[in-house]
Amino acid sequence: MAIGSATMGFAGVAWSQATSGTIYGTAPTAAGEAVQVTNGAGFNRTIPVGSSGKYSITLPVGTYTVSLLQDGRVVQSRTGVSPAAAGAVAVDFASSGTAVNAVNLSAIDVTANTLPPIDVTTTNQVTTISAKQLQQLPLARSAEDIAMLAPGVNMGSPELSGGPLGTPINVFGGASTAENAYYVDGMNVTEALNNQGGVTLPYGAIEQQQTFISGYGAKYGRSIGGVINQIGKSGSNDWQFGARALWQPAGLRADPINYRFVNPLATDPGNRSGDLAVYRRGNSYSEKVYDAYAGGPLIKDTLFFFLSAEQDDTHYRSTDEFAGQGVASTSMTVRDPKLYAKLNWNINDSNVLTLTGLRNSHRTSGAFYDFDYDTLKRGGFAGLNQTNKTSFTMWVANYTGYLTDDLTLSATLGKMRGNYYSNQPAYPGFDPELPHVANASMQDPAFVPPGGIRNSQGESQLSDPKHRESITNYRLNIDYRLGDHDLQAGIDNINSWDLNDGAQNTGPGYQWMYGKSGPGMPVFGVDPDVPPYVAPSTQCHDGGCYYVQRHVDLSVASVRVTQRAQYVEDNWQITPTLLLNLGLRNDQFVNYDASGVPYIRETQPQWAPRLGFSWDVHGDASLKVFGNAGRYYLALPSQVALSIAAPVVNAGVYGTYSGIDPATGEPIGFTPLPQNPSTGVSVDSEYGQAKDPRVSASQNIKAEFSDNYVLGLQQQFEMLGTKWVFGATGTYQRMNRIIDDYDAIQNECAAGRAQGYAWMTPQDCDKYAQSLVLVNPGETNQLLMKAPDGSLVPVTFTREDQGFAKGPVRRYYSLDLSLEHAWDSKWFAKLDYVFSRTWGNTEGPVSTYSQQGGSYESLTTAWDFPERMEWSSGVLPNSRKHQFKFFGAYALTPEWTVGANLYITSGTPKLCRGGYGPKEDALHGSHTYYWCGGKPVPPGSLGTTPWVHNVDLSLDYKPAWAQHKLDFNLAVFNAFNDQATVFYNDFYGTTSSPNPDYGRVQDTRPPRSVRFSVAYDF
């Protein structure tokens, strides 16, 4: 079919809101001819054929019949036409001279599979997985695991906190885990606190999931990485019911490997190289999932509903790291219910309304027991864990009005509310007034009682039970087709509130944190006259010096963020074979502190140009060359304000001790060490003081952005008697600006003194400079600092003042080669190889090396002090040089189908971090520098973690004796039980006081598991 002459009505359908696709093509131009599009859900629209013989219609995702009408009667028809969201399908009709005699050709069944598999209307990279493929492939039941099928998408580090609903996190291309976006039925459902994860559909309610990794148009933004876009199922005139049960038994799960100490410098008893560090062979994991759905007409051809419910229950058991004392074995229960409902209302032929409701919950609870590492046996009951529950409820309304054949209005209004609840259940022996004891493994061995200690206060903090989140999303889009142009303009706005966020210490309001340092080394800082500083510990013996900190951590506030955007876009069909996408977007972000005053106001134009093209080289969709270039901005999430612009206490008093309480683990005879200030030391000068929003951030701060470039081709060819599509795509991403906190107040004061403010002395600097001030690192920032009379004075703070050799750099390039065979009623498959590299000196808003994600987003330790960035340039932690992916399914018979999903990838860079400089100083209170044993160690200089070889297999049986409505499925995950290491402990400590865990395996791929399922669809 000749589809190269298609119009550009389709290109206006852009990715993420896309709950619609496009059908377009050519048709005869004789008088009285039109095209009618209908489906089983009552959609019925007729459009005239233009004078050029072209037609185009944008419509909700579904399966349609497309008919050519002449004088009101059907003369040709195509059935089973299913455009993907944001995609387009070409349906061309023969000339009137041959078609008039072919009256009522409804028997001709031309399905979407027989149409050209290359969509020449798209200028981006997208992987679309349908509901049918979800049933055929061995996949874990999460949006993130589906997204892993897309090229360049990899697993995020398990050391970073996952999504708010317990889901894993993904890395898209060169971006970090906190730069992605989630959409459900047109609503942005990304978790707003820290941009890690989002709300997703029940697995059985997914009609399509699309994974975008580049190139979306000006209609959308707020994502530098990738986009997960889910479309929920809808009802139709046909009644449908079904249910499924899945079981992943613990008895068929392979044993996880044990972890062992590997640091050859470690001398602590029981923590020597080769000794058992974490006993994992006693761990267990089981899962049961039940889901059901129903759908049908409330009013035939007019009003339809679809309901879906899912209950996912997981039980697992794990054992703590060996610490010589207080070891526990934990049993946890996780409950993850999901509810989904959708109403579709065909108001009339020109107006369509859909209403979607969705609820996700994630609840964890459990108990812990004593564990004996000598016998490797679990002991008696020791206590109950905190109960935590996170739940999200959202609804979204989507309206489409076909005002004329050329003018379409679409509007979206959505609301999402999240609740975060934590509680410590009481149990016999639990004392809620006890303080938490942290780092018990670093207690002075001279005072540790035989048999260890017991402290029932298992958690250091308890969140405010009234914590909730509220998000409102509204969009308006006008689409006007003018000749070869599809012109669009609109707004895209989000308001988010984070209410009663924060936490406080359990027990008496503080915790005890034990530590160890080298002889003669200050515990904190360098100069006694320059705070913060803690003198060397005097509690020394056997080569180590011990101390303890009485630490207070308190923060509670309500904050909000507003995000506004306007855009214009022109999808221009320059020639019948060349499509150009031109767009311009303007984003504005405002972050408010706890008093409702803006501390960041990015309202100056942030222009984000977008350019894309698609060239249908031969005019028959057999060879497509495409590319796109664009700038993408990212807003700060709401939770940043808790540390930056709200009162926070995060400080402690350091001291020595003369004993340890055998019952609680608390120090006896606590004696404060000399420290500055004497009332307590805080690395970020957080002593509970009110924060002035004017000094919380640079006055000229600008949003993080990235420039992304893509060039690719797709070629259709025939091999072994079947059609294939070969793809080759090159990607380059360049990020030069981020936002992060800066803590080196002495550098701020030095800049102030140089500009005439003599009172900003090193000794009094903490009175005038604010730590944790948000800046664009490496750029000239305009700060406001305090004067003795309480007024504010301007300070120009250059990169040289900050002490950085250069600003943030993150680069990513990749070459993606793919080979794909579309489903032909027998099999489908896709093979993908990506060669890539991510390098620079910053990962972005999170830090895998410091295990800082979630609430640490844009508040990492990376840019706190200039010394932290020395030797930081190298291969970044998400870089995977080689990635091989394969997925597909083959129908052995009409009843039996096998499926496979392979993920094979090279490792990520290893690292070693320790004390600063040749002397291994505990500069700024930490040993988290790119130095190891007194030598610089840039990232990537120590090799990589091992390759990952993950093979998932499935066998599906739909017996003919049950009319193929009954479905039995067996899936094996990680079939070859490759428990490859994905993260090593990278904290070296110091030569005189080495970390016994340095180099120890910290995370691996999960062991082999087996899942059974049975389903019935009516």
Short mmCIF file of N, CA, C and O in Angstrom, two decimals, residues 717-724 821 824:
data_model
loop_
_atom_site.label_atom_id
_atom_site.label_comp_id
_atom_site.label_asym_id
_atom_site.label_seq_id
_atom_site.Cartn_x
_atom_site.Cartn_y
_atom_site.Cartn_z
N PHE A 717 13.04 -5.66 5.46
CA PHE A 717 13.61 -6.58 4.46
C PHE A 717 13.04 -7.97 4.71
O PHE A 717 12.41 -8.24 5.74
N GLU A 718 13.28 -8.84 3.77
CA GLU A 718 12.78 -10.20 3.88
C GLU A 718 13.95 -11.15 4.04
O GLU A 718 14.97 -11.06 3.34
N MET A 719 13.81 -12.08 4.98
CA MET A 719 14.85 -13.06 5.26
C MET A 719 14.19 -14.35 5.70
O MET A 719 13.26 -14.34 6.53
N LEU A 720 14.62 -15.45 5.14
CA LEU A 720 14.08 -16.77 5.48
C LEU A 720 12.57 -16.82 5.29
O LEU A 720 11.84 -17.44 6.06
N GLY A 721 12.13 -16.13 4.27
CA GLY A 721 10.72 -16.19 3.93
C GLY A 721 9.81 -15.37 4.82
O GLY A 721 8.58 -15.53 4.75
N THR A 722 10.37 -14.49 5.64
CA THR A 722 9.54 -13.67 6.52
C THR A 722 10.10 -12.27 6.58
O THR A 722 11.28 -12.04 6.27
N LYS A 723 9.26 -11.32 6.97
CA LYS A 723 9.66 -9.92 6.98
C LYS A 723 10.25 -9.52 8.33
O LYS A 723 9.73 -9.89 9.38
N TRP A 724 11.33 -8.73 8.26
CA TRP A 724 12.01 -8.22 9.43
C TRP A 724 12.17 -6.71 9.31
O TRP A 724 12.10 -6.16 8.21
N HIS A 821 10.85 -8.91 14.40
CA HIS A 821 9.85 -9.60 13.59
C HIS A 821 8.50 -9.45 14.29
O HIS A 821 8.34 -9.87 15.43
N ASP A 824 2.87 -12.61 13.63
CA ASP A 824 2.22 -13.03 12.39
C ASP A 824 1.28 -14.20 12.62
O ASP A 824 1.09 -15.04 11.75
#
